[in-house]
XYZ file of N, CA and C in Angstrom:
579
model
N 112.625 33.136 57.035
C 114.011 33.699 57.125
C 115.134 32.805 57.315
N 116.125 32.969 56.702
C 117.407 32.136 57.072
C 118.332 33.131 57.843
N 119.292 32.500 58.657
C 120.324 33.364 59.221
C 121.609 32.494 58.985
N 122.713 33.336 58.969
C 124.020 32.814 58.786
C 124.673 32.267 60.129
N 124.598 33.120 61.122
C 125.177 32.802 62.429
C 124.554 33.615 63.338
N 124.876 33.161 64.755
C 124.573 33.747 66.003
C 125.870 34.030 66.663
N 126.364 35.252 66.896
C 127.565 35.387 67.683
C 127.186 35.783 69.136
N 127.828 34.862 69.908
C 127.509 35.105 71.449
C 128.749 35.826 71.984
N 128.553 36.663 72.894
C 129.648 37.423 73.524
C 130.317 38.382 72.653
N 129.695 38.930 71.794
C 130.184 39.753 70.561
C 130.389 41.217 71.290
N 131.477 41.984 70.946
C 131.667 43.115 71.557
C 131.944 44.193 70.442
N 131.724 43.804 69.042
C 132.006 44.662 68.005
C 130.790 45.352 67.335
N 129.526 44.836 67.687
C 128.419 45.311 67.107
C 127.454 45.952 67.907
N 127.985 46.973 68.783
C 127.236 47.588 69.696
C 127.951 47.820 71.160
N 127.385 48.453 72.050
C 128.067 48.711 73.395
C 127.972 47.541 74.158
N 128.914 47.126 74.954
C 128.961 46.040 75.818
C 128.952 44.609 75.166
N 128.700 43.678 75.977
C 128.725 42.210 75.524
C 127.505 42.018 74.970
N 127.313 41.353 73.756
C 125.993 41.237 73.102
C 125.903 39.806 72.477
N 124.664 39.541 72.219
C 124.314 38.470 71.091
C 124.014 39.124 69.738
N 124.611 38.697 68.797
C 124.401 39.329 67.389
C 123.899 38.194 66.476
N 122.655 38.446 65.940
C 122.118 37.674 64.893
C 122.383 38.160 63.412
N 123.058 37.222 62.727
C 123.168 37.890 61.197
C 122.292 37.041 60.381
N 121.411 37.781 59.978
C 120.254 37.256 59.101
C 120.923 37.159 57.574
N 120.109 36.357 56.919
C 120.519 36.269 55.483
C 119.572 37.120 54.511
N 120.096 37.408 53.569
C 119.346 38.213 52.383
C 119.535 39.708 52.535
N 119.925 40.417 51.306
C 120.240 41.796 51.267
C 120.270 42.003 49.722
N 119.467 42.926 49.320
C 119.477 43.255 47.804
C 120.296 44.547 47.498
N 121.017 45.034 48.433
C 121.725 46.213 48.053
C 123.103 45.803 47.479
N 123.721 44.632 47.841
C 125.010 44.166 47.222
C 126.030 45.324 47.145
N 126.182 45.922 48.377
C 127.296 46.823 48.514
C 128.657 46.446 48.303
N 129.463 47.202 47.229
C 130.855 46.552 46.915
C 131.592 46.788 48.261
N 132.452 45.766 48.593
C 133.159 45.585 49.724
C 132.480 45.229 50.843
N 131.305 44.715 50.775
C 130.556 44.309 51.953
C 131.217 43.341 52.751
N 131.320 43.409 54.126
C 132.191 42.510 54.995
C 131.569 41.183 55.048
N 130.144 40.917 54.665
C 129.503 39.773 54.815
C 128.661 39.319 53.514
N 129.493 39.315 52.481
C 128.862 39.081 51.170
C 128.199 37.882 50.989
N 128.542 36.685 51.635
C 127.890 35.512 51.515
C 126.388 35.592 52.077
N 126.183 36.469 53.054
C 124.811 36.574 53.648
C 123.885 37.481 52.793
N 124.396 37.977 51.512
C 123.358 38.624 50.966
C 122.471 37.660 50.232
N 122.669 36.455 49.999
C 121.846 35.329 49.546
C 120.792 35.002 50.494
N 119.552 35.179 50.143
C 118.333 34.942 51.096
C 118.350 33.400 51.533
N 118.927 32.479 50.630
C 118.952 31.160 50.980
C 120.245 30.705 51.676
N 121.056 31.678 52.140
C 122.279 31.269 52.999
C 121.831 30.859 54.306
N 122.773 29.929 54.904
C 122.531 29.620 56.314
C 121.563 28.659 56.541
N 120.749 28.812 57.802
C 119.800 27.792 58.109
C 118.581 28.681 58.435
N 117.276 27.776 58.419
C 116.169 28.518 58.814
C 116.171 29.029 60.196
N 115.482 30.210 60.345
C 115.166 30.821 61.806
C 114.048 30.109 62.150
N 113.941 29.284 63.434
C 112.895 28.663 63.987
C 112.351 29.209 65.256
N 111.385 28.694 65.798
C 110.979 29.156 67.097
C 112.001 28.780 68.129
N 112.692 27.589 67.929
C 113.787 27.076 68.924
C 114.950 28.076 68.812
N 115.191 28.599 67.678
C 116.281 29.680 67.546
C 116.076 30.805 68.429
N 114.779 31.272 68.282
C 114.306 32.462 69.102
C 114.478 32.147 70.558
N 114.483 30.955 70.965
C 114.583 30.656 72.328
C 115.957 30.571 72.827
N 116.821 30.078 71.882
C 118.173 30.211 72.147
C 118.840 31.463 72.293
N 118.327 32.408 71.421
C 118.805 33.932 71.483
C 118.259 34.404 72.790
N 116.968 34.167 73.216
C 116.426 34.823 74.465
C 117.343 34.352 75.494
N 117.632 32.949 75.734
C 118.364 32.484 76.794
C 119.908 32.918 76.795
N 120.398 33.315 75.510
C 121.838 33.883 75.664
C 121.772 35.280 76.104
N 120.648 36.044 76.061
C 120.523 37.408 76.447
C 120.241 37.501 78.147
N 120.003 36.535 78.644
C 119.490 36.391 80.053
C 120.536 36.878 81.131
N 121.754 36.364 80.968
C 122.826 36.726 82.014
C 122.886 38.213 82.109
N 123.185 38.704 83.361
C 123.333 40.313 83.616
C 124.361 40.915 82.930
N 125.349 40.319 82.457
C 126.638 40.870 81.944
C 126.326 41.019 80.316
N 125.208 40.391 79.832
C 124.924 40.731 78.295
C 123.972 41.975 78.311
N 124.537 42.946 77.539
C 123.992 44.202 77.328
C 122.719 44.157 76.576
N 122.694 43.381 75.337
C 121.676 43.283 74.439
C 121.836 42.586 73.200
N 120.976 42.787 72.378
C 120.851 42.046 71.020
C 121.225 42.988 70.010
N 122.085 42.486 68.947
C 122.390 43.261 67.612
C 121.873 42.350 66.494
N 121.300 43.129 65.572
C 120.665 42.521 64.286
C 121.489 42.856 63.238
N 122.030 42.148 62.367
C 123.020 42.444 61.216
C 122.540 41.488 60.126
N 123.365 41.465 59.086
C 122.934 40.563 57.936
C 124.177 40.541 57.006
N 123.702 40.064 55.852
C 122.369 40.461 55.155
C 121.933 41.931 55.622
N 120.614 41.949 55.549
C 119.839 43.184 55.945
C 118.697 42.781 56.710
N 118.525 43.021 58.230
C 117.385 42.753 58.889
C 116.199 43.547 58.252
N 116.329 44.693 57.621
C 115.309 45.531 57.146
C 114.698 45.172 55.809
N 115.205 44.032 55.171
C 114.484 43.464 54.012
C 113.127 43.178 54.412
N 111.953 43.347 53.616
C 110.576 43.034 54.134
C 110.493 41.584 54.848
N 111.052 40.607 54.013
C 110.982 39.103 54.363
C 111.478 39.049 55.875
N 112.680 39.578 56.130
C 113.303 39.454 57.337
C 112.683 40.284 58.464
N 111.974 41.419 58.221
C 111.089 42.107 59.185
C 110.043 41.288 59.612
N 109.429 40.659 58.845
C 108.224 39.659 59.205
C 108.571 38.770 60.391
N 109.791 38.305 60.339
C 110.153 37.310 61.369
C 110.794 38.083 62.479
N 111.626 39.096 62.353
C 112.308 39.726 63.321
C 111.342 40.485 64.391
N 110.340 40.988 63.911
C 109.334 41.816 64.658
C 108.919 40.890 65.898
N 108.534 39.643 65.657
C 108.292 38.873 66.797
C 109.404 38.506 67.808
N 110.597 38.490 67.284
C 111.847 38.251 68.275
C 111.981 39.579 68.940
N 112.042 40.815 68.473
C 112.312 41.821 69.158
C 111.267 42.249 70.057
N 109.968 42.021 69.736
C 108.923 42.324 70.732
C 109.031 41.360 71.944
N 109.432 40.154 71.672
C 109.564 39.132 72.846
C 110.841 39.746 73.713
N 111.873 40.060 73.092
C 112.978 40.598 73.973
C 112.551 41.861 74.810
N 111.868 42.670 74.051
C 111.516 43.982 74.983
C 110.395 43.422 76.109
N 109.556 42.567 75.804
C 108.543 42.000 76.749
C 109.132 41.089 77.946
N 110.107 40.313 77.557
C 110.821 39.316 78.606
C 112.036 39.840 79.250
N 112.757 40.754 78.530
C 113.956 41.326 78.901
C 114.064 42.885 78.803
N 113.294 43.567 79.340
C 113.205 44.977 79.061
C 114.400 45.757 79.391
N 115.332 45.269 80.102
C 116.623 45.908 80.435
C 117.470 45.846 79.344
N 117.455 44.912 78.501
C 118.358 44.835 77.388
C 118.054 45.784 76.213
N 119.133 46.286 75.630
C 118.882 47.209 74.514
C 119.073 46.453 73.159
N 118.589 46.907 72.003
C 118.561 46.306 70.751
C 119.165 47.299 69.897
N 120.099 46.820 68.975
C 120.803 47.571 68.027
C 120.432 46.873 66.711
N 120.305 47.641 65.642
C 119.986 47.055 64.209
C 120.883 47.706 63.213
N 121.396 46.933 62.482
C 122.174 47.328 61.141
C 121.380 47.233 59.824
N 121.283 48.283 59.159
C 120.724 48.340 58.024
C 121.297 49.139 56.888
N 121.424 48.655 55.642
C 122.040 49.559 54.665
C 120.929 50.488 54.057
N 119.668 50.206 54.397
C 118.508 51.281 54.045
C 118.642 52.495 54.921
N 118.178 53.635 54.463
C 118.290 54.835 55.005
C 116.891 55.093 55.828
N 116.978 55.465 57.175
C 115.844 55.380 57.983
C 114.791 56.385 57.440
N 115.210 57.566 57.265
C 114.080 58.784 56.906
C 113.728 58.611 55.478
N 114.199 57.744 54.687
C 113.996 57.577 53.249
C 113.312 56.298 52.953
N 113.819 55.144 53.685
C 113.398 53.918 53.227
C 112.434 53.298 54.279
N 112.593 53.729 55.524
C 112.084 52.833 56.579
C 110.941 53.594 57.314
N 110.309 54.694 56.676
C 109.194 55.406 57.255
C 107.966 55.174 56.170
N 107.001 55.634 56.730
C 105.668 55.440 55.839
C 105.895 56.072 54.527
N 105.650 55.342 53.593
C 105.834 55.528 52.137
C 107.264 55.215 51.495
N 108.110 54.691 52.412
C 109.473 54.234 52.061
C 109.571 52.890 51.419
N 110.601 52.879 50.638
C 110.705 51.617 49.766
C 110.651 50.210 50.647
N 110.946 50.332 52.070
C 111.169 49.144 52.914
C 110.248 49.124 54.295
N 109.244 50.065 53.964
C 108.305 50.195 55.079
C 107.180 49.344 54.822
N 106.922 48.540 55.728
C 105.876 47.238 55.647
C 104.694 47.678 56.621
N 103.592 47.897 56.128
C 102.382 48.180 57.024
C 102.257 47.230 58.022
N 102.121 47.636 59.340
C 101.921 46.754 60.460
C 103.178 46.018 60.939
N 104.236 46.321 60.335
C 105.348 45.436 60.856
C 106.677 46.555 61.068
N 107.120 47.287 60.073
C 108.355 48.148 60.152
C 108.152 49.099 61.565
N 107.100 49.658 61.760
C 106.924 50.604 62.799
C 107.126 49.799 64.148
N 106.534 48.580 64.254
C 106.614 47.794 65.452
C 107.976 47.353 65.606
N 108.715 46.957 64.559
C 110.199 46.609 64.654
C 111.028 47.703 65.251
N 110.901 48.853 64.572
C 111.662 49.860 64.911
C 111.322 50.486 66.313
N 110.102 50.375 66.851
C 109.717 50.785 68.206
C 110.560 50.075 69.147
N 111.060 48.830 68.910
C 111.751 48.171 69.791
C 113.218 48.162 69.802
N 113.773 48.975 68.663
C 115.088 49.138 68.451
C 115.547 50.501 69.117
N 116.718 50.300 69.796
C 117.330 51.510 70.568
C 118.090 52.311 69.650
N 119.040 51.661 68.910
C 120.049 52.176 68.005
C 120.047 51.655 66.740
N 119.739 52.530 65.639
C 119.698 51.945 64.263
C 120.927 52.480 63.584
N 121.854 51.737 62.985
C 122.896 52.043 62.249
C 122.422 51.871 60.847
N 122.305 53.013 60.204
C 121.713 53.027 58.792
C 122.582 53.459 57.561
N 122.240 53.194 56.512
C 122.991 53.624 55.312
C 123.882 52.514 54.742
N 123.981 52.440 53.364
C 124.748 51.367 52.779
C 126.294 51.684 53.094
N 127.058 50.448 53.050
C 128.487 50.508 53.070
C 129.108 51.138 51.711
N 129.824 52.265 51.873
C 130.263 52.795 50.825
C 131.830 52.792 50.835
N 132.590 51.954 50.087
C 133.903 51.604 49.958
C 134.741 52.886 50.015
N 134.399 53.935 49.151
C 135.220 55.155 49.062
C 135.131 55.893 50.473
N 134.236 55.554 51.377
C 134.189 56.282 52.721
C 134.456 55.377 53.828
N 135.190 54.300 53.612
C 135.552 53.306 54.700
C 136.441 53.983 55.505
N 136.324 53.875 56.723
C 137.135 54.340 57.955
C 137.227 53.445 59.053
N 138.295 52.772 59.209
C 138.359 51.857 60.374
C 138.559 52.395 61.762
N 138.570 53.747 61.748
C 138.665 54.412 63.007
C 137.177 54.697 63.607
N 136.164 54.470 62.708
C 134.775 54.712 63.301
C 134.358 53.508 64.112
N 133.546 53.953 65.199
C 133.085 52.992 66.092
C 131.795 52.389 65.598
N 131.491 51.184 65.388
C 130.329 50.454 65.181
C 129.795 50.900 63.707
N 130.668 51.188 62.867
C 130.192 51.297 61.449
C 131.385 51.210 60.626
N 131.121 50.932 59.319
C 132.362 50.803 58.455
C 132.573 52.024 57.483
N 131.560 52.823 57.202
C 131.884 53.968 56.272
C 131.230 55.179 56.954
N 131.888 56.362 56.611
C 131.532 57.522 57.221
C 130.076 58.073 56.823
N 129.507 57.593 55.916
C 127.999 57.969 55.507
C 127.155 57.286 56.483
N 127.399 56.387 57.131
C 126.610 55.511 57.981
C 126.247 56.341 59.256
N 124.922 56.300 59.640
C 124.622 56.993 60.777
C 124.311 56.047 62.140
N 124.523 56.579 63.333
C 124.057 55.808 64.425
C 122.942 56.597 64.951
N 121.765 56.264 64.880
C 120.551 56.951 65.380
C 119.993 56.414 66.563
N 119.818 57.448 67.492
C 118.929 57.138 68.765
C 117.665 57.017 68.298
N 117.046 55.840 68.356
C 115.462 55.825 67.689
C 114.545 56.444 68.703
N 114.716 56.174 69.965
C 113.872 56.658 71.081
C 113.691 58.136 70.863
N 114.899 58.722 70.926
C 114.899 60.280 70.904
C 114.360 60.768 69.446
N 114.709 60.080 68.397
C 114.285 60.476 67.209
C 112.582 60.259 67.071
N 112.215 59.155 67.578
C 110.663 58.994 67.548
C 109.986 60.006 68.314
N 110.583 60.691 69.333
C 109.921 61.609 70.158
C 109.728 62.984 69.211
N 110.527 63.079 68.048
C 110.540 64.259 67.216
C 109.514 64.113 66.179
N 108.851 63.033 66.035
C 108.005 62.607 64.926
C 106.778 63.355 64.764
N 106.502 63.723 63.530
C 105.230 64.382 63.342
C 104.108 63.452 63.249
N 102.816 63.830 63.072
C 101.737 63.014 62.901
C 101.724 61.899 61.902
N 102.464 62.311 60.735
C 102.394 61.469 59.656
C 103.363 60.203 59.821
N 104.168 60.306 61.037
C 105.247 59.265 61.456
C 106.504 59.536 60.763
N 106.738 60.608 60.130
C 107.970 61.214 59.583
C 108.702 62.020 60.650
N 110.108 62.044 60.696
C 110.621 62.964 61.558
C 110.240 64.312 61.421
N 109.753 65.060 62.379
C 109.374 66.381 62.192
C 110.556 67.256 61.923
N 110.484 68.083 60.686
C 111.536 68.970 60.488
C 112.868 68.335 60.048
N 112.723 66.998 59.724
C 113.893 66.165 59.328
C 114.908 65.966 60.574
N 114.337 65.961 61.762
C 115.208 65.754 62.969
C 115.596 64.372 63.214
N 116.804 64.047 62.858
C 117.316 62.707 63.384
C 118.341 62.837 64.472
N 118.006 62.197 65.560
C 118.890 62.409 66.774
C 119.864 61.268 66.815
N 121.283 61.814 66.701
C 122.159 60.909 66.640
C 122.463 60.106 68.016
N 122.914 58.897 67.951
C 123.327 58.225 69.048
C 124.644 58.821 69.720
N 124.849 58.997 70.931
C 126.174 59.538 71.302
C 126.802 58.493 72.203
N 128.077 58.341 72.018
C 128.804 57.367 72.624
C 129.234 58.056 74.013
N 129.997 57.061 74.813
C 130.556 57.568 76.013
C 131.743 58.580 75.623
N 131.827 59.586 76.415
C 132.807 60.624 76.145
C 134.162 60.140 75.814
N 134.745 59.273 76.742
C 136.023 58.558 76.397
C 136.139 58.009 75.135
N 135.060 57.367 74.616
C 135.192 56.672 73.158
C 134.776 57.672 72.132
N 133.889 58.593 72.428
C 133.512 59.591 71.300
C 134.734 60.442 70.927
N 135.701 60.724 71.830
C 136.881 61.527 71.541
C 137.900 60.816 71.196
N 138.120 59.592 71.200
C 139.258 58.795 70.763
C 139.529 58.902 69.295
N 140.768 59.041 69.085
C 141.324 59.173 67.712
C 142.417 58.304 67.635
N 142.523 57.668 66.551
C 143.770 56.803 66.322
C 144.876 57.393 65.755
N 146.175 57.470 66.220
C 147.294 58.092 65.850
C 148.128 57.276 65.121
């Protein structure tokens, strides 16, 4: 897996101050994508074991809230194979940190058993470590700059722990229940005039 950049002290891609990893590679090619150069799987530099260590070290200070995964698309199968080790290590070594993941793929269609981007033995492990999944492709016609943590109104912020609690035996959300992540009251009610 390649990555384009690591942003330290990021406040735009999840709650609080974060480390954000922008992976390379995305097959969706959404028109108007904010990070078009990262759609190329060869963009950037190789993600190595030392890169993982740098990310973990950047997360250690108490004022860092967590890790955000963006791209490209972290849920491309090639990227999942590498990221699962990183997120499991974050959960193991820094359980107080939260993990956000941004994907153009739709959770309950593409990332569950039988979905186009579900990888046996990988996807479930990765998503079990993610606290908030921002899913859905960027849609230029639904772009809304007043939305917090997403670019278009079709995209969802999913509380994965709460959603997983509603899962049926087959791993699919029981009754189609997707539990939305809810923001702090002051932010959730904010509107731009």
